[in-house]
Amino acid sequence: MIECIEKNDVLPVCPHCGQALHTVWCRALSSFFGKRYVYFCPECRKVLGVSHRKGFWMG
């Protein structure tokens, strides 16, 4: 198993524009069954990822 180490002294970098990510923007994507979120860079607005779908019974 690979060890996971929390690092609070470094900032992640956007893979698209190369800027340090002090914050990550998100936007809710709602549908009839569940809710998802899209996460994107505040500098270039390119998508960093999308959350997995959660059904209405999962919160």
Coordinates of C-alpha atoms in Angstrom, one line a residue:
M1 CA 0.0 0.0 0.0
I2 CA 1.2 3.5 -0.8
E3 CA 1.5 5.9 2.2
C4 CA -0.6 9.1 2.0
I5 CA 1.1 12.2 3.5
E6 CA -0.8 15.4 4.2
K7 CA 1.2 18.4 2.9
N8 CA 0.0 21.9 3.9
D9 CA 3.1 23.8 3.0
V10 CA 2.8 23.3 -0.8
L11 CA 0.1 24.3 -3.3
P12 CA -1.2 22.1 -6.1
V13 CA -0.7 23.4 -9.6
C14 CA -3.3 23.5 -12.4
P15 CA -2.3 21.0 -15.1
H16 CA -3.6 23.3 -17.8
C17 CA -2.2 26.7 -17.1
G18 CA 0.4 26.0 -14.5
Q19 CA -0.8 28.5 -11.9
A20 CA -0.7 27.6 -8.2
L21 CA -4.2 26.7 -6.9
H22 CA -4.9 28.7 -3.8
T23 CA -8.6 27.9 -4.3
V24 CA -10.6 25.6 -6.5
W25 CA -13.9 26.7 -7.9
C26 CA -16.9 24.4 -8.2
R27 CA -20.4 24.3 -9.6
A28 CA -23.3 22.0 -8.8
L29 CA -24.6 19.9 -11.6
S30 CA -28.1 18.7 -10.6
S31 CA -30.2 16.1 -12.3
F32 CA -33.4 14.2 -11.5
F33 CA -31.5 11.5 -9.5
G34 CA -28.7 13.0 -7.5
K35 CA -26.2 15.8 -7.6
R36 CA -22.7 16.1 -9.0
Y37 CA -20.0 18.9 -8.9
V38 CA -17.6 20.1 -11.5
Y39 CA -14.3 21.5 -10.2
F40 CA -12.3 24.0 -12.2
C41 CA -9.3 26.3 -12.1
P42 CA -10.2 30.0 -11.2
E43 CA -7.5 31.3 -13.5
C44 CA -8.1 29.4 -16.8
R45 CA -11.5 27.9 -15.9
K46 CA -10.6 24.5 -17.3
V47 CA -12.1 21.5 -15.7
L48 CA -10.0 19.7 -13.1
G49 CA -12.5 17.0 -12.3
V50 CA -16.2 15.9 -11.8
S51 CA -17.5 14.3 -8.6
H52 CA -19.2 10.9 -8.7
R53 CA -22.9 10.9 -8.8
K54 CA -24.8 10.5 -5.6
G55 CA -28.3 9.4 -5.5
F56 CA -31.1 11.1 -3.6
W57 CA -30.9 8.5 -0.9
M58 CA -27.1 9.1 -0.4
G59 CA -27.3 12.8 0.4

